[in-house]
mmCIF file of C-alpha atoms in Angstrom:
data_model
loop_
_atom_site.group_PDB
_atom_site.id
_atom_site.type_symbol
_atom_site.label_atom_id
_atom_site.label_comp_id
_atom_site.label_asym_id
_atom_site.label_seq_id
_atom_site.Cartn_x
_atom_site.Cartn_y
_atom_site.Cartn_z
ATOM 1 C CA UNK A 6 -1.208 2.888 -73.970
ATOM 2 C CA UNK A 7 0.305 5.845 -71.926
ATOM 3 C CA UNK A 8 3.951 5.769 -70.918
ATOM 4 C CA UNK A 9 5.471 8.268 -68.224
ATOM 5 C CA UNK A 10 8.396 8.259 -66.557
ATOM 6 C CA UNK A 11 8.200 8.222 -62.923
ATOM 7 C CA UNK A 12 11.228 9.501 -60.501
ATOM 8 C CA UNK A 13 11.497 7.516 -57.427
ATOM 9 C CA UNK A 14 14.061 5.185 -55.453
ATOM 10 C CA UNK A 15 14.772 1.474 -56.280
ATOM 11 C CA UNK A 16 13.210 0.984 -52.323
ATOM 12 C CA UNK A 17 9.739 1.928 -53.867
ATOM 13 C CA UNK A 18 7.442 -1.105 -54.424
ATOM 14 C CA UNK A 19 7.312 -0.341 -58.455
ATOM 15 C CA UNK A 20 11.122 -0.446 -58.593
ATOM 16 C CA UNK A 21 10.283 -4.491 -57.559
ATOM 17 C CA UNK A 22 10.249 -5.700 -60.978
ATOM 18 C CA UNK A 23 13.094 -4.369 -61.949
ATOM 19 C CA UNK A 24 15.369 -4.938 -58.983
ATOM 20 C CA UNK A 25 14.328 -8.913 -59.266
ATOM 21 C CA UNK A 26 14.753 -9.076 -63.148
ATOM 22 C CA UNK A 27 17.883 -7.555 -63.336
ATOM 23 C CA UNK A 28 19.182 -9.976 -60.165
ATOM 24 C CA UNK A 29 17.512 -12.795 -61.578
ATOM 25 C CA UNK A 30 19.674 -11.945 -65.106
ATOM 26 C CA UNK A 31 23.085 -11.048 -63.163
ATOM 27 C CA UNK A 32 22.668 -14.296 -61.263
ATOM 28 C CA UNK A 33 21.939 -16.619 -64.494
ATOM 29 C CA UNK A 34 24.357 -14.683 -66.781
ATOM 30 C CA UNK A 35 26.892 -14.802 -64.406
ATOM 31 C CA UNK A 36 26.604 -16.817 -61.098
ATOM 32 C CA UNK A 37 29.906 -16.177 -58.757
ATOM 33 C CA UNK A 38 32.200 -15.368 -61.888
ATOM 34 C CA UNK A 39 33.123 -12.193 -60.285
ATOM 35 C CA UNK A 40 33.684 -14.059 -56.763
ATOM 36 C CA UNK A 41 31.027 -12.506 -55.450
ATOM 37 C CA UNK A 42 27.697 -14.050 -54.542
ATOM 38 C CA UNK A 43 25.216 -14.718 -57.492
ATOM 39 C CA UNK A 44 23.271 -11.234 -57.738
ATOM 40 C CA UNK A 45 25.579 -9.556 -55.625
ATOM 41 C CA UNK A 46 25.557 -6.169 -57.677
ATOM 42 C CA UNK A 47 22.153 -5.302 -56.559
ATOM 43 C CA UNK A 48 22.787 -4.811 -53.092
ATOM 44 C CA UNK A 49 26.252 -3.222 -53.796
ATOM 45 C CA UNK A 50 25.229 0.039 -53.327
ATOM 46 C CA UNK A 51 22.414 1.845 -50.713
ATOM 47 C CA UNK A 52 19.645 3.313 -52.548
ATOM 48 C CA UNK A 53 20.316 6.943 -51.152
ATOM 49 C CA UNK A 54 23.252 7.322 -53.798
ATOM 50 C CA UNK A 55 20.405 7.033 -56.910
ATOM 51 C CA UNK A 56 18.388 10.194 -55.328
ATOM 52 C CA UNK A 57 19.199 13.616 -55.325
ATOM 53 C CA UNK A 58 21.029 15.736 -55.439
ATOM 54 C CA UNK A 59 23.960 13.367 -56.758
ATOM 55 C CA UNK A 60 21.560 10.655 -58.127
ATOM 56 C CA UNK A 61 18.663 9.631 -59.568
ATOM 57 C CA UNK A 62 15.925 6.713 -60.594
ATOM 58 C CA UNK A 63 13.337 6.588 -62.447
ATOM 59 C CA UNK A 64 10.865 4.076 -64.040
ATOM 60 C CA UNK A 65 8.577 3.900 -67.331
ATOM 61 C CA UNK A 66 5.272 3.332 -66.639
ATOM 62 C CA UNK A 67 2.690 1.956 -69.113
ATOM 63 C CA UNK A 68 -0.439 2.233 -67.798
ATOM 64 C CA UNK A 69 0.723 2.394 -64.504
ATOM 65 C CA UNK A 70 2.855 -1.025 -64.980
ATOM 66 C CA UNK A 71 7.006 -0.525 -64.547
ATOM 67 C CA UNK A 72 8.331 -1.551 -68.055
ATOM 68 C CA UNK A 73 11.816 -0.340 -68.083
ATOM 69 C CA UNK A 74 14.112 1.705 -65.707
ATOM 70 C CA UNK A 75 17.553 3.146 -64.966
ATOM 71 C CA UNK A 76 19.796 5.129 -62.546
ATOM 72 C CA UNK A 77 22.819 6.992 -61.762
ATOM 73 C CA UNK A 78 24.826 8.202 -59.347
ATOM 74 C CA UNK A 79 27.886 10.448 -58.830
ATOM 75 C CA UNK A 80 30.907 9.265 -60.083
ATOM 76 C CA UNK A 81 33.050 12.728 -59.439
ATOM 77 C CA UNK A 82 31.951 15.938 -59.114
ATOM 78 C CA UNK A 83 31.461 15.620 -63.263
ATOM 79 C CA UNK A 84 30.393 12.431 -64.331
ATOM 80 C CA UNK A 85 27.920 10.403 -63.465
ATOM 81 C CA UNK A 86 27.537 6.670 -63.433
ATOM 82 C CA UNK A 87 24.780 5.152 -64.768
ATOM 83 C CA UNK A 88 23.321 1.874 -63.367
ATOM 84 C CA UNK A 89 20.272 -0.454 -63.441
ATOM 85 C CA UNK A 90 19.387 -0.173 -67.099
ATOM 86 C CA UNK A 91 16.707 -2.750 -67.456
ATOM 87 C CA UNK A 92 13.752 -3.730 -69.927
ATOM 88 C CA UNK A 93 11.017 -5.846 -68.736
ATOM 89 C CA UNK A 94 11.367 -9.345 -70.422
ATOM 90 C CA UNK A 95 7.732 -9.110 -71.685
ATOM 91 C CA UNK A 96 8.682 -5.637 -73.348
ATOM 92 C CA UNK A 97 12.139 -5.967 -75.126
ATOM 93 C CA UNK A 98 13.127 -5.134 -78.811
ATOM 94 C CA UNK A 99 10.746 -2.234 -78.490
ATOM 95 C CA UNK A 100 13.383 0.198 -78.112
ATOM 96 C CA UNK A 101 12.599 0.946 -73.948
ATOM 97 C CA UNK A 102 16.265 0.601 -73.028
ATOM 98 C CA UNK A 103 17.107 3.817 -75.646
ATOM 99 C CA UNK A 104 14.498 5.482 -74.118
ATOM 100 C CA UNK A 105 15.495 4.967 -70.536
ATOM 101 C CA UNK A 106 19.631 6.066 -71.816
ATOM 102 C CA UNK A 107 17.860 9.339 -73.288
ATOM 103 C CA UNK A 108 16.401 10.120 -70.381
ATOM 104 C CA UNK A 109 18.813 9.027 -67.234
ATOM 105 C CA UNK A 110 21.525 11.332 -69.609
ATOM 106 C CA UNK A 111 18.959 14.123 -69.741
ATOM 107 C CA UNK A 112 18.497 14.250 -65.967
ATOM 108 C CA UNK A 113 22.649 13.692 -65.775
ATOM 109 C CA UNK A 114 22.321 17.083 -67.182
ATOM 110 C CA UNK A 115 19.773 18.716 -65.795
ATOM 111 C CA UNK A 116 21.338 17.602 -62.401
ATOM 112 C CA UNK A 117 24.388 19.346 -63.631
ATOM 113 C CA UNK A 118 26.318 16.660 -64.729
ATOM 114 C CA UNK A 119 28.689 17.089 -68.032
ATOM 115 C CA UNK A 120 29.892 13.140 -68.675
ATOM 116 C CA UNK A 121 28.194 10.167 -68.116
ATOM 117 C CA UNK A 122 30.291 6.846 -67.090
ATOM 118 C CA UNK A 123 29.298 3.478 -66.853
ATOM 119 C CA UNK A 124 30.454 -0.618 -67.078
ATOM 120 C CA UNK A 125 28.552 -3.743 -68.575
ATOM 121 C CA UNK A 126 29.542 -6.849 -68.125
ATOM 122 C CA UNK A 127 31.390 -9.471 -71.414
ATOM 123 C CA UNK A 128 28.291 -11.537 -70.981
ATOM 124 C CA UNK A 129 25.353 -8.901 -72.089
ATOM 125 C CA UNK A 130 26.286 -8.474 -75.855
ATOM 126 C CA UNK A 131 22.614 -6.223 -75.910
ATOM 127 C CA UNK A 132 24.012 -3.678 -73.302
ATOM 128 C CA UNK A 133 27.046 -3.818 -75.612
ATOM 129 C CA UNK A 134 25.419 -3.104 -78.550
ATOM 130 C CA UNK A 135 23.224 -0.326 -76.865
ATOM 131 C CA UNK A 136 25.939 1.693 -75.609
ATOM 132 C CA UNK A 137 28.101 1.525 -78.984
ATOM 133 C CA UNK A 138 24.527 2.223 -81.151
ATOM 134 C CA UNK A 139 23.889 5.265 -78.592
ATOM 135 C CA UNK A 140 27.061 7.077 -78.841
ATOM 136 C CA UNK A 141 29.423 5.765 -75.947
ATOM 137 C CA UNK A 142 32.396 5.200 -76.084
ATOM 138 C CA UNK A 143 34.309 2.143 -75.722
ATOM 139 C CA UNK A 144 37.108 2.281 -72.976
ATOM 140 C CA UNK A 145 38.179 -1.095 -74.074
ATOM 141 C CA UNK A 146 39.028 -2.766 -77.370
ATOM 142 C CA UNK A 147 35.967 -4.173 -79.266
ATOM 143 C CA UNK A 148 37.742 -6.176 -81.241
ATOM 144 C CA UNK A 149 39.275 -7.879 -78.254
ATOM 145 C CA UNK A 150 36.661 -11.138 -76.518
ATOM 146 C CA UNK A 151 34.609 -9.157 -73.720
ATOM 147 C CA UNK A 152 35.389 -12.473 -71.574
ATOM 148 C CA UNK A 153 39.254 -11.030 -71.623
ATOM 149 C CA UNK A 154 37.657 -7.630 -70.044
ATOM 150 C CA UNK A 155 34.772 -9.065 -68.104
ATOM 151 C CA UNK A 156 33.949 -5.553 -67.549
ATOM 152 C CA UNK A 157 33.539 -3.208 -70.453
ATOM 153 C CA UNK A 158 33.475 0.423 -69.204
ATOM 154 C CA UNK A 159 32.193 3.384 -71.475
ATOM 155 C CA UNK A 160 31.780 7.189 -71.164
ATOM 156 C CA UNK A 161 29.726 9.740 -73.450
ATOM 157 C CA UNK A 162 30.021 13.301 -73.140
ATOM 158 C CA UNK A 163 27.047 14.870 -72.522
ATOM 159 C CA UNK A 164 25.496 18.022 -74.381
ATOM 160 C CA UNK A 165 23.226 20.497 -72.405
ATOM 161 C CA UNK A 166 19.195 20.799 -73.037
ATOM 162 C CA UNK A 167 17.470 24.227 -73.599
ATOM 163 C CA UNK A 168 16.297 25.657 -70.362
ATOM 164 C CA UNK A 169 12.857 25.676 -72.044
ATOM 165 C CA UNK A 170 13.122 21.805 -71.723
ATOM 166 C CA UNK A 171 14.738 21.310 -68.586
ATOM 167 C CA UNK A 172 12.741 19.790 -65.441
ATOM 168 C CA UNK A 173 13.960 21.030 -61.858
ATOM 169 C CA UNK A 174 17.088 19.059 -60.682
ATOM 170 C CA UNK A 175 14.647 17.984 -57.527
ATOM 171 C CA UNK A 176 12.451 16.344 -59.819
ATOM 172 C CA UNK A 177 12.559 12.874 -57.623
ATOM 173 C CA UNK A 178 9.162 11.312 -57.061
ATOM 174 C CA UNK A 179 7.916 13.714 -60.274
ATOM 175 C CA UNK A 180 6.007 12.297 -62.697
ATOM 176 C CA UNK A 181 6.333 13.032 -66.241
ATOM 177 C CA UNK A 182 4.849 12.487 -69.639
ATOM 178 C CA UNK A 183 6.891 10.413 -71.976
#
C-alpha cells in the first residue's frame, strides 16, 4: 500500500472522485438550505484560485487511486482558506482527513502563508470535530446549535517548517511521498 500526495487542480481527471463525493454529500446534507442550488459550492469558485502561487490542491494517492484531498486559496495577503477537505467513503475513520489538514497547512506555509481560515457547515459534526481535535479555533460558540450558525468558521495560526523540510512553493503537479 503506497500513499503519495499528488499536487494538481480539481480540473484533473483524479480530482473526479472527489469533486462528485463531496457534491453528492453537500447536496444530501443540505439540498437548497443555503438558497442556492443543491451542490452549488462546487462550482462556486474557478479552479485557477486552488493553484499557485495563491493556491493549491492536492490528492492522496494509494496505489495510484485518489483517497482523500484538499485545497486552499488566498484569503488576504496572510491567510489562506482552506477548501475541499474530503475522504473517500470507502476510506474513512482511517485518519486521511488529518493527514490531508497536515499537509494543505504545510504547503499554506511553504507558499508563505502565516494563518489558515476556513468554514464548515452545522450539518457535518465530523468536519466539526476535525477542526476542534486539530487545533482550530472556533469563531463561533460551540456550545451554541451549529443549525443557529449554519456556517461555523475557524482559523489556526500557522507555525513555519525547517527549510530542510520545505518543498518549492511551485510544487503543483509534484508528486510526493507520504
Amino acid at each position: 500500500m503506497a500513499d503519495e500526495f499528488f499536487y494538481t487542480t480539481p480540473l484533473h481527471p483524479l480530482a473526479q472522485p472527489l469533486v462528485e463525493q463531496l457534491t453528492w454529500e453537500y447536496t444530501t446534507r443540505y439540498g437548497s438550505q443555503f438558497g442556492e442550488p443543491p451542490g452549488a459550492e462546487m462550482s462556486r469558485y474557478p479552479a485557477e484560485l486552488f493553484a499557485p502561487p495563491d493556491g493549491n490542491f492536492v490528492l492522496l494517492l494509494r496505489d495510484g487511486r485518489p483517497i482523500a484531498g484538499g485545497a486552499f486559496k488566498r484569503y488576504d495577503e496572510r491567510t489562506a482558506e482552506m477548501k475541499r477537505i474530503w475522504t473517500h467513503s470507502d476510506f474513512r475513520r482511517q485518519g486521511l482527513a488529518r493527514r490531508i489538514v497536515a499537509e494543505v497547512e504545510a504547503q499554506a506555509v511553504r507558499q508563505g502563508y502565516g494563518k489558515i481560515y476556513l468554514t464548515t457547515g452545522f450539518r457535518q459534526p465530523e468536519a466539526k470535530g476535525l477542526y476542534l481535535e486539530t487545533g482550530y479555533t472556533p469563531l463561533f460558540d460551540v456550545s451554541a446549535d451549529p443549525a443557529f450558525y449554519r456556517k461555523l468558521p475557524f482559523e489556526k495560526e500557522l507555525v513555519a517548517i525547517p527549510a530542510s523540510a520545505t518543498r518549492p512553493p511551485d510544487a503543483h503537479a509534484a508528486r510526493s511521498a507520504a
